[in-house]
PDB file of C-alpha atoms and ligand atoms in Angstrom:
ATOM      1  CA  MET S   1      99.880  44.846  58.146  1.00 38.00           C
ATOM      2  CA  THR S   2     101.187  45.473  61.639  1.00 36.00           C
ATOM      3  CA  SER S   3     104.909  45.022  62.111  1.00 37.00           C
ATOM      4  CA  THR S   4     106.056  42.646  64.843  1.00 36.00           C
ATOM      5  CA  ALA S   5     109.439  44.327  64.987  1.00 40.00           C
ATOM      6  CA  GLY S   6     110.341  44.934  68.602  1.00 46.00           C
ATOM      7  CA  LYS S   7     106.838  45.037  70.054  1.00 57.00           C
ATOM      8  CA  ARG S   8     104.095  42.467  70.012  1.00 62.00           C
ATOM      9  CA  PRO S   9     100.654  43.758  70.996  1.00 76.00           C
ATOM     10  CA  GLN S  10      99.410  42.371  74.302  1.00 83.00           C
ATOM     11  CA  ASN S  11      95.889  41.553  73.283  1.00 95.00           C
ATOM     12  CA  THR S  12      96.336  38.888  70.618  1.00 97.00           C
ATOM     13  CA  ALA S  13      94.780  35.587  69.583  1.00 98.00           C
ATOM     14  CA  PHE S  14      95.408  33.146  66.738  1.00 98.00           C
ATOM     15  CA  GLY S  15      92.721  32.482  64.129  1.00 98.00           C
ATOM     16  CA  VAL S  16      92.523  29.847  61.408  1.00 98.00           C
ATOM     17  CA  ASP S  17      90.012  29.986  58.571  1.00 98.00           C
ATOM     18  CA  ILE S  18      89.372  26.613  56.909  1.00 98.00           C
ATOM     19  CA  GLY S  19      88.081  26.950  53.362  1.00 95.00           C
ATOM     20  CA  GLY S  20      87.489  24.634  50.438  1.00 92.00           C
ATOM     21  CA  SER S  21      90.749  25.464  48.678  1.00 93.00           C
ATOM     22  CA  GLY S  22      92.935  27.030  51.360  1.00 96.00           C
ATOM     23  CA  ILE S  23      93.548  27.063  55.088  1.00 98.00           C
ATOM     24  CA  LYS S  24      94.661  30.490  56.290  1.00 98.00           C
ATOM     25  CA  GLY S  25      95.931  31.512  59.704  1.00 98.00           C
ATOM     26  CA  ALA S  26      97.420  34.506  61.475  1.00 98.00           C
ATOM     27  CA  LEU S  27      97.992  36.064  64.850  1.00 98.00           C
ATOM     28  CA  VAL S  28      95.491  38.882  65.311  1.00 98.00           C
ATOM     29  CA  ASP S  29      95.808  42.075  67.303  1.00 97.00           C
ATOM     30  CA  LEU S  30      92.394  42.161  68.973  1.00 97.00           C
ATOM     31  CA  ASP S  31      92.586  45.883  69.653  1.00 95.00           C
ATOM     32  CA  THR S  32      92.756  46.708  65.965  1.00 95.00           C
ATOM     33  CA  GLY S  33      91.669  43.560  64.085  1.00 96.00           C
ATOM     34  CA  GLU S  34      94.950  43.686  62.150  1.00 96.00           C
ATOM     35  CA  PHE S  35      97.315  40.769  61.653  1.00 97.00           C
ATOM     36  CA  VAL S  36     100.494  40.652  63.690  1.00 96.00           C
ATOM     37  CA  GLY S  37     103.100  39.422  61.243  1.00 92.00           C
ATOM     38  CA  ASP S  38     102.275  37.443  58.147  1.00 95.00           C
ATOM     39  CA  ARG S  39      99.217  35.448  57.231  1.00 97.00           C
ATOM     40  CA  ILE S  40     100.104  31.827  56.438  1.00 98.00           C
ATOM     41  CA  ARG S  41      98.203  29.936  53.758  1.00 98.00           C
ATOM     42  CA  ILE S  42      98.374  26.257  52.896  1.00 98.00           C
ATOM     43  CA  ASP S  43      96.327  24.230  50.449  1.00 97.00           C
ATOM     44  CA  THR S  44      93.352  22.369  51.874  1.00 97.00           C
ATOM     45  CA  PRO S  45      94.189  18.649  51.638  1.00 97.00           C
ATOM     46  CA  ARG S  46      92.190  16.430  49.308  1.00 96.00           C
ATOM     47  CA  PRO S  47      90.089  14.686  50.357  1.00 96.00           C
ATOM     48  CA  ALA S  48      89.430  17.279  53.082  1.00 97.00           C
ATOM     49  CA  THR S  49      88.568  14.774  55.782  1.00 97.00           C
ATOM     50  CA  PRO S  50      88.541  16.063  59.378  1.00 98.00           C
ATOM     51  CA  GLU S  51      91.781  14.238  60.238  1.00 98.00           C
ATOM     52  CA  ALA S  52      93.626  15.434  57.132  1.00 98.00           C
ATOM     53  CA  VAL S  53      92.505  19.020  57.712  1.00 98.00           C
ATOM     54  CA  ALA S  54      93.478  18.900  61.391  1.00 98.00           C
ATOM     55  CA  ASP S  55      96.946  17.614  60.477  1.00 98.00           C
ATOM     56  CA  ALA S  56      97.289  20.383  57.900  1.00 98.00           C
ATOM     57  CA  VAL S  57      96.338  22.947  60.557  1.00 98.00           C
ATOM     58  CA  ALA S  58      99.006  21.415  62.833  1.00 98.00           C
ATOM     59  CA  GLY S  59     101.535  22.079  60.045  1.00 98.00           C
ATOM     60  CA  LEU S  60     100.342  25.664  59.687  1.00 98.00           C
ATOM     61  CA  LEU S  61     100.681  26.308  63.432  1.00 98.00           C
ATOM     62  CA  ALA S  62     104.150  24.751  63.470  1.00 98.00           C
ATOM     63  CA  GLU S  63     105.129  27.076  60.615  1.00 97.00           C
ATOM     64  CA  ALA S  64     103.738  30.019  62.564  1.00 97.00           C
ATOM     65  CA  GLY S  65     105.508  28.866  65.730  1.00 97.00           C
ATOM     66  CA  TRP S  66     102.239  29.194  67.656  1.00 97.00           C
ATOM     67  CA  SER S  67     101.537  26.888  70.593  1.00 97.00           C
ATOM     68  CA  GLY S  68      98.703  28.803  72.292  1.00 97.00           C
ATOM     69  CA  PRO S  69      94.931  28.404  71.935  1.00 98.00           C
ATOM     70  CA  VAL S  70      93.432  28.622  68.458  1.00 98.00           C
ATOM     71  CA  GLY S  71      90.109  29.709  67.002  1.00 98.00           C
ATOM     72  CA  LEU S  72      89.019  27.820  63.904  1.00 98.00           C
ATOM     73  CA  THR S  73      86.283  28.280  61.338  1.00 98.00           C
ATOM     74  CA  VAL S  74      84.628  25.490  59.380  1.00 98.00           C
ATOM     75  CA  PRO S  75      82.088  25.852  56.555  1.00 97.00           C
ATOM     76  CA  ALA S  76      79.501  23.900  58.532  1.00 97.00           C
ATOM     77  CA  VAL S  77      76.938  24.270  61.282  1.00 98.00           C
ATOM     78  CA  VAL S  78      78.734  23.825  64.604  1.00 98.00           C
ATOM     79  CA  ARG S  79      76.439  22.839  67.416  1.00 98.00           C
ATOM     80  CA  ASN S  80      78.074  22.365  70.829  1.00 97.00           C
ATOM     81  CA  GLN S  81      81.385  22.189  68.944  1.00 98.00           C
ATOM     82  CA  VAL S  82      80.161  19.279  66.811  1.00 98.00           C
ATOM     83  CA  ALA S  83      79.886  19.792  63.031  1.00 98.00           C
ATOM     84  CA  VAL S  84      76.410  18.746  62.001  1.00 97.00           C
ATOM     85  CA  THR S  85      76.256  19.670  58.311  1.00 96.00           C
ATOM     86  CA  ALA S  86      78.611  19.500  55.327  1.00 95.00           C
ATOM     87  CA  ALA S  87      77.063  21.315  52.358  1.00 91.00           C
ATOM     88  CA  ASN S  88      80.348  22.157  50.641  1.00 89.00           C
ATOM     89  CA  ILE S  89      82.896  20.078  52.529  1.00 92.00           C
ATOM     90  CA  ASP S  90      83.706  16.403  52.934  1.00 96.00           C
ATOM     91  CA  PRO S  91      80.664  14.550  54.335  1.00 97.00           C
ATOM     92  CA  ALA S  92      82.951  12.920  56.911  1.00 98.00           C
ATOM     93  CA  TRP S  93      82.672  16.177  58.900  1.00 98.00           C
ATOM     94  CA  ILE S  94      79.094  15.389  59.868  1.00 98.00           C
ATOM     95  CA  GLY S  95      79.100  14.299  63.497  1.00 98.00           C
ATOM     96  CA  THR S  96      82.743  15.290  64.042  1.00 98.00           C
ATOM     97  CA  ASP S  97      83.470  16.576  67.533  1.00 98.00           C
ATOM     98  CA  CYS S  98      85.631  19.477  66.351  1.00 98.00           C
ATOM     99  CA  ARG S  99      86.773  20.479  69.799  1.00 97.00           C
ATOM    100  CA  ARG S 100      88.080  17.011  70.490  1.00 98.00           C
ATOM    101  CA  LEU S 101      89.535  16.524  66.990  1.00 98.00           C
ATOM    102  CA  PHE S 102      91.487  19.781  66.959  1.00 98.00           C
ATOM    103  CA  GLY S 103      92.238  19.657  70.687  1.00 98.00           C
ATOM    104  CA  GLU S 104      93.942  16.285  70.272  1.00 98.00           C
ATOM    105  CA  ARG S 105      95.549  16.685  66.842  1.00 98.00           C
ATOM    106  CA  LEU S 106      96.932  20.096  67.771  1.00 98.00           C
ATOM    107  CA  ALA S 107      98.068  18.963  71.239  1.00 98.00           C
ATOM    108  CA  VAL S 108     101.017  20.772  72.783  1.00 96.00           C
ATOM    109  CA  ASP S 109     103.459  18.629  74.813  1.00 95.00           C
ATOM    110  CA  GLY S 110     100.820  15.901  75.093  1.00 95.00           C
ATOM    111  CA  SER S 111      98.101  18.219  76.446  1.00 97.00           C
ATOM    112  CA  PRO S 112      95.040  19.030  74.351  1.00 97.00           C
ATOM    113  CA  ARG S 113      95.130  22.504  72.855  1.00 97.00           C
ATOM    114  CA  GLY S 114      92.457  25.044  73.743  1.00 97.00           C
ATOM    115  CA  VAL S 115      90.268  25.603  70.694  1.00 98.00           C
ATOM    116  CA  SER S 116      87.033  27.329  69.738  1.00 98.00           C
ATOM    117  CA  VAL S 117      85.379  26.212  66.536  1.00 98.00           C
ATOM    118  CA  LEU S 118      82.655  28.140  64.747  1.00 98.00           C
ATOM    119  CA  ASN S 119      80.935  28.519  61.400  1.00 98.00           C
ATOM    120  CA  ASP S 120      82.974  30.455  58.800  1.00 98.00           C
ATOM    121  CA  ALA S 121      80.286  33.034  58.008  1.00 98.00           C
ATOM    122  CA  ASP S 122      79.570  33.569  61.698  1.00 98.00           C
ATOM    123  CA  ALA S 123      83.247  34.325  62.262  1.00 98.00           C
ATOM    124  CA  ALA S 124      83.435  36.705  59.324  1.00 97.00           C
ATOM    125  CA  GLY S 125      80.218  38.505  60.281  1.00 96.00           C
ATOM    126  CA  MET S 126      81.361  38.954  63.838  1.00 95.00           C
ATOM    127  CA  ALA S 127      84.692  40.363  62.668  1.00 96.00           C
ATOM    128  CA  GLU S 128      82.917  42.837  60.369  1.00 94.00           C
ATOM    129  CA  ALA S 129      80.695  43.987  63.209  1.00 91.00           C
ATOM    130  CA  ILE S 130      83.648  44.575  65.518  1.00 92.00           C
ATOM    131  CA  TYR S 131      86.375  45.826  63.194  1.00 94.00           C
ATOM    132  CA  GLY S 132      84.734  46.671  59.869  1.00 90.00           C
ATOM    133  CA  ASP S 133      84.574  50.223  58.587  1.00 79.00           C
ATOM    134  CA  ILE S 134      80.817  50.004  58.544  1.00 78.00           C
ATOM    135  CA  ASP S 135      78.683  50.867  61.521  1.00 74.00           C
ATOM    136  CA  ALA S 136      77.593  47.277  62.023  1.00 77.00           C
ATOM    137  CA  ASP S 137      77.528  46.850  65.754  1.00 78.00           C
ATOM    138  CA  GLU S 138      74.133  48.448  66.249  1.00 82.00           C
ATOM    139  CA  GLY S 139      70.706  47.006  65.560  1.00 90.00           C
ATOM    140  CA  THR S 140      69.973  43.917  63.502  1.00 93.00           C
ATOM    141  CA  VAL S 141      72.607  43.203  60.903  1.00 95.00           C
ATOM    142  CA  LEU S 142      72.541  40.431  58.357  1.00 97.00           C
ATOM    143  CA  PHE S 143      75.958  39.476  57.003  1.00 97.00           C
ATOM    144  CA  LEU S 144      76.099  37.276  53.902  1.00 98.00           C
ATOM    145  CA  THR S 145      79.006  35.677  52.042  1.00 98.00           C
ATOM    146  CA  PHE S 146      78.582  34.747  48.404  1.00 98.00           C
ATOM    147  CA  GLY S 147      81.030  32.086  47.287  1.00 96.00           C
ATOM    148  CA  THR S 148      80.663  28.395  46.514  1.00 95.00           C
ATOM    149  CA  GLY S 149      77.684  28.537  48.842  1.00 96.00           C
ATOM    150  CA  ILE S 150      75.911  31.338  50.669  1.00 98.00           C
ATOM    151  CA  GLY S 151      76.948  31.807  54.290  1.00 98.00           C
ATOM    152  CA  SER S 152      75.107  33.968  56.791  1.00 98.00           C
ATOM    153  CA  ALA S 153      75.636  35.587  60.168  1.00 98.00           C
ATOM    154  CA  LEU S 154      72.894  37.276  62.118  1.00 97.00           C
ATOM    155  CA  LEU S 155      73.894  39.918  64.645  1.00 95.00           C
ATOM    156  CA  TYR S 156      72.028  42.128  67.066  1.00 94.00           C
ATOM    157  CA  ASN S 157      74.006  44.985  68.603  1.00 91.00           C
ATOM    158  CA  GLY S 158      77.159  43.100  67.616  1.00 89.00           C
ATOM    159  CA  THR S 159      76.142  39.860  69.332  1.00 92.00           C
ATOM    160  CA  LEU S 160      76.008  36.786  67.162  1.00 95.00           C
ATOM    161  CA  PHE S 161      73.037  34.454  66.809  1.00 97.00           C
ATOM    162  CA  PRO S 162      75.049  31.484  65.509  1.00 98.00           C
ATOM    163  CA  ASN S 163      74.357  28.979  62.729  1.00 98.00           C
ATOM    164  CA  SER S 164      71.622  30.884  60.925  1.00 98.00           C
ATOM    165  CA  GLU S 165      72.310  29.075  57.587  1.00 98.00           C
ATOM    166  CA  LEU S 166      70.126  31.379  55.519  1.00 98.00           C
ATOM    167  CA  GLY S 167      71.805  30.179  52.341  1.00 98.00           C
ATOM    168  CA  HIS S 168      69.749  27.050  52.713  1.00 98.00           C
ATOM    169  CA  LEU S 169      66.386  28.750  52.760  1.00 97.00           C
ATOM    170  CA  ASN S 170      64.136  26.984  50.295  1.00 97.00           C
ATOM    171  CA  PHE S 171      63.781  29.942  48.012  1.00 96.00           C
ATOM    172  CA  PRO S 172      62.524  30.026  45.340  1.00 95.00           C
ATOM    173  CA  ALA S 173      61.458  26.427  45.782  1.00 93.00           C
ATOM    174  CA  MET S 174      65.045  25.193  46.085  1.00 94.00           C
ATOM    175  CA  ASP S 175      68.153  25.508  48.247  1.00 97.00           C
ATOM    176  CA  ALA S 176      68.857  29.246  47.822  1.00 98.00           C
ATOM    177  CA  GLU S 177      72.628  28.820  47.474  1.00 98.00           C
ATOM    178  CA  LYS S 178      72.092  26.521  44.486  1.00 97.00           C
ATOM    179  CA  TRP S 179      70.321  29.428  42.794  1.00 98.00           C
ATOM    180  CA  ALA S 180      72.106  32.594  43.876  1.00 98.00           C
ATOM    181  CA  SER S 181      75.652  31.833  45.068  1.00 98.00           C
ATOM    182  CA  SER S 182      78.651  33.331  43.322  1.00 98.00           C
ATOM    183  CA  ALA S 183      79.551  29.859  42.014  1.00 97.00           C
ATOM    184  CA  VAL S 184      76.125  29.632  40.371  1.00 98.00           C
ATOM    185  CA  ARG S 185      76.766  32.937  38.592  1.00 98.00           C
ATOM    186  CA  ASP S 186      79.960  31.421  37.139  1.00 98.00           C
ATOM    187  CA  ARG S 187      78.385  28.080  36.349  1.00 98.00           C
ATOM    188  CA  GLU S 188      75.358  29.526  34.573  1.00 98.00           C
ATOM    189  CA  ASP S 189      77.412  32.321  33.021  1.00 98.00           C
ATOM    190  CA  LEU S 190      75.030  34.984  34.364  1.00 98.00           C
ATOM    191  CA  THR S 191      75.775  38.677  33.895  1.00 98.00           C
ATOM    192  CA  TYR S 192      76.126  40.684  37.098  1.00 98.00           C
ATOM    193  CA  ARG S 193      72.716  42.198  36.393  1.00 98.00           C
ATOM    194  CA  GLU S 194      71.064  38.780  35.918  1.00 98.00           C
ATOM    195  CA  TRP S 195      72.660  37.444  39.048  1.00 98.00           C
ATOM    196  CA  ALA S 196      71.829  40.597  41.027  1.00 98.00           C
ATOM    197  CA  ARG S 197      68.162  40.083  40.172  1.00 98.00           C
ATOM    198  CA  ARG S 198      68.295  36.685  41.905  1.00 98.00           C
ATOM    199  CA  VAL S 199      70.188  38.087  44.884  1.00 98.00           C
ATOM    200  CA  ASP S 200      67.675  40.912  45.102  1.00 98.00           C
ATOM    201  CA  ARG S 201      64.754  38.503  45.311  1.00 98.00           C
ATOM    202  CA  LEU S 202      66.522  36.481  47.963  1.00 98.00           C
ATOM    203  CA  LEU S 203      67.371  39.576  50.012  1.00 98.00           C
ATOM    204  CA  GLN S 204      63.756  40.688  49.793  1.00 98.00           C
ATOM    205  CA  GLU S 205      62.748  37.383  51.322  1.00 98.00           C
ATOM    206  CA  TYR S 206      65.316  37.800  54.108  1.00 98.00           C
ATOM    207  CA  VAL S 207      64.101  41.342  54.782  1.00 98.00           C
ATOM    208  CA  ARG S 208      60.476  40.198  54.817  1.00 98.00           C
ATOM    209  CA  ILE S 209      61.118  37.838  57.720  1.00 97.00           C
ATOM    210  CA  LEU S 210      64.135  39.313  59.544  1.00 97.00           C
ATOM    211  CA  ASN S 211      63.913  43.082  58.979  1.00 96.00           C
ATOM    212  CA  PRO S 212      67.611  43.858  59.307  1.00 96.00           C
ATOM    213  CA  ALA S 213      68.622  47.506  59.411  1.00 91.00           C
ATOM    214  CA  GLN S 214      71.658  46.672  57.340  1.00 94.00           C
ATOM    215  CA  ILE S 215      72.836  43.870  55.075  1.00 96.00           C
ATOM    216  CA  ILE S 216      76.579  43.399  54.633  1.00 96.00           C
ATOM    217  CA  VAL S 217      77.607  41.435  51.562  1.00 98.00           C
ATOM    218  CA  GLY S 218      80.923  39.589  51.653  1.00 97.00           C
ATOM    219  CA  GLY S 219      82.779  36.862  49.793  1.00 95.00           C
ATOM    220  CA  GLY S 220      85.138  37.354  46.847  1.00 94.00           C
ATOM    221  CA  ILE S 221      82.382  38.835  44.684  1.00 96.00           C
ATOM    222  CA  SER S 222      81.933  41.716  47.136  1.00 96.00           C
ATOM    223  CA  LYS S 223      85.149  43.191  45.698  1.00 96.00           C
ATOM    224  CA  LYS S 224      83.110  43.798  42.528  1.00 97.00           C
ATOM    225  CA  HIS S 225      80.223  45.299  44.509  1.00 98.00           C
ATOM    226  CA  HIS S 226      79.960  48.316  42.185  1.00 98.00           C
ATOM    227  CA  LYS S 227      78.845  45.909  39.438  1.00 98.00           C
ATOM    228  CA  TRP S 228      75.870  44.484  41.287  1.00 98.00           C
ATOM    229  CA  VAL S 229      75.007  46.184  44.575  1.00 98.00           C
ATOM    230  CA  PRO S 230      73.604  49.258  42.732  1.00 98.00           C
ATOM    231  CA  GLU S 231      71.213  46.893  40.903  1.00 98.00           C
ATOM    232  CA  LEU S 232      69.542  45.849  44.161  1.00 98.00           C
ATOM    233  CA  THR S 233      66.154  47.306  45.010  1.00 98.00           C
ATOM    234  CA  VAL S 234      65.636  45.597  48.359  1.00 98.00           C
ATOM    235  CA  ASP S 235      64.373  47.851  51.139  1.00 96.00           C
ATOM    236  CA  ALA S 236      67.468  47.759  53.360  1.00 95.00           C
ATOM    237  CA  GLU S 237      70.865  49.371  53.366  1.00 95.00           C
ATOM    238  CA  VAL S 238      73.210  46.988  51.523  1.00 97.00           C
ATOM    239  CA  VAL S 239      76.919  47.593  52.005  1.00 96.00           C
ATOM    240  CA  PRO S 240      79.988  45.636  50.920  1.00 96.00           C
ATOM    241  CA  ALA S 241      82.138  43.965  53.575  1.00 96.00           C
ATOM    242  CA  THR S 242      85.394  45.717  54.335  1.00 95.00           C
ATOM    243  CA  LEU S 243      87.615  43.068  55.916  1.00 95.00           C
ATOM    244  CA  LEU S 244      87.337  40.689  52.933  1.00 89.00           C
ATOM    245  CA  ASN S 245      89.552  37.616  53.286  1.00 88.00           C
ATOM    246  CA  ARG S 246      90.814  38.797  56.672  1.00 95.00           C
ATOM    247  CA  ALA S 247      87.371  38.436  58.251  1.00 97.00           C
ATOM    248  CA  GLY S 248      87.320  34.669  58.900  1.00 98.00           C
ATOM    249  CA  ILE S 249      90.716  34.610  60.614  1.00 98.00           C
ATOM    250  CA  VAL S 250      89.890  37.657  62.730  1.00 98.00           C
ATOM    251  CA  GLY S 251      86.507  36.237  63.764  1.00 98.00           C
ATOM    252  CA  ALA S 252      88.133  32.932  64.708  1.00 98.00           C
ATOM    253  CA  ALA S 253      90.646  34.793  66.864  1.00 98.00           C
ATOM    254  CA  VAL S 254      87.842  36.695  68.602  1.00 97.00           C
ATOM    255  CA  ALA S 255      86.006  33.409  69.226  1.00 98.00           C
ATOM    256  CA  VAL S 256      88.941  31.746  70.965  1.00 98.00           C
ATOM    257  CA  HIS S 257      89.723  34.874  72.945  1.00 97.00           C
ATOM    258  CA  ASP S 258      86.118  34.972  74.188  1.00 96.00           C
ATOM    259  CA  ASP S 259      86.066  31.178  74.648  1.00 96.00           C
ATOM    260  CA  MET S 260      82.975  30.940  72.446  1.00 95.00           C
ATOM    261  CA  ARG S 261      81.519  27.472  72.049  1.00 95.00           C
ATOM    262  CA  PRO S 262      78.634  27.664  69.607  1.00 95.00           C
TER     263      PRO S 262
HETATM  264  C1  BGC E 301      77.280  26.166  54.541  1.00 79.14           C
HETATM  265  C2  BGC E 301      77.506  27.215  55.598  1.00 79.14           C
HETATM  266  C3  BGC E 301      78.711  28.051  55.241  1.00 79.14           C
HETATM  267  C4  BGC E 301      78.582  28.613  53.838  1.00 79.14           C
HETATM  268  C5  BGC E 301      79.808  29.390  53.408  1.00 79.14           C
HETATM  269  C6  BGC E 301      77.179  26.838  53.195  1.00 79.14           C
HETATM  270  O1  BGC E 301      77.001  25.873  52.212  1.00 79.14           O
HETATM  271  O2  BGC E 301      76.089  25.449  54.798  1.00 79.14           O
HETATM  272  O3  BGC E 301      77.688  26.597  56.844  1.00 79.14           O
HETATM  273  O4  BGC E 301      78.817  29.098  56.157  1.00 79.14           O
HETATM  274  O5  BGC E 301      78.364  27.568  52.908  1.00 79.14           O
HETATM  275  O6  BGC E 301      80.947  28.601  53.424  1.00 79.14           O
END
């Protein structure tokens, strides 16, 4: 972690990653992709309605002492800054104008705060492409997160094609994330090898239609990549993500810095 002692990097932005169990935020040095100071984590409120989450984020920013613009991730499709799906979050998010919600609830001195809101996997994939150890900013890259659901980010030469939602491909004959997410492995008590066979089939389907040069696998289970990535036979280079739980925050910070509005 970068020390803030005495010198704060010039090129910084604040990112917040909203997940099912925790909301995490930090100031990010955009030259390095490292945090400036500590990451702050608070529990996601229950129920995780848009208003409750926005108020929790306000608490996090107050704790961080940050009053500037903020990038935020949500585990949903964000179209023109409006959340339009809610596969693994409170259904009240559907139709929520995130820019307005966060702008108003995070207002500074009565003025709406500048925010950029984007899909969590898109943020993480973008961060990997820019700051990851892997050479992921060239060609077509498919980034996937395996967790409660399956998130995806599609990148070409480091540029994001947002809201790809490949975890919801009907494969094989059902919502893919209900068959091959990390949560499904736990729920069905699958061995890594059994689960890897499912992931392999799914990746083959992705490769058949998208032809990525590289597939980056993220999410908590990517820490155990040695247990399952070697089992994959798919015809693409599959590499584990390197930023891990830093990726969402960093991607959110990049989004607000670039004033992205997917
Ligand atoms: C959602 C995606 C999200 C992914 C990971 C999926 O269920 O549809 O939008 O990126 O979970 O959180």
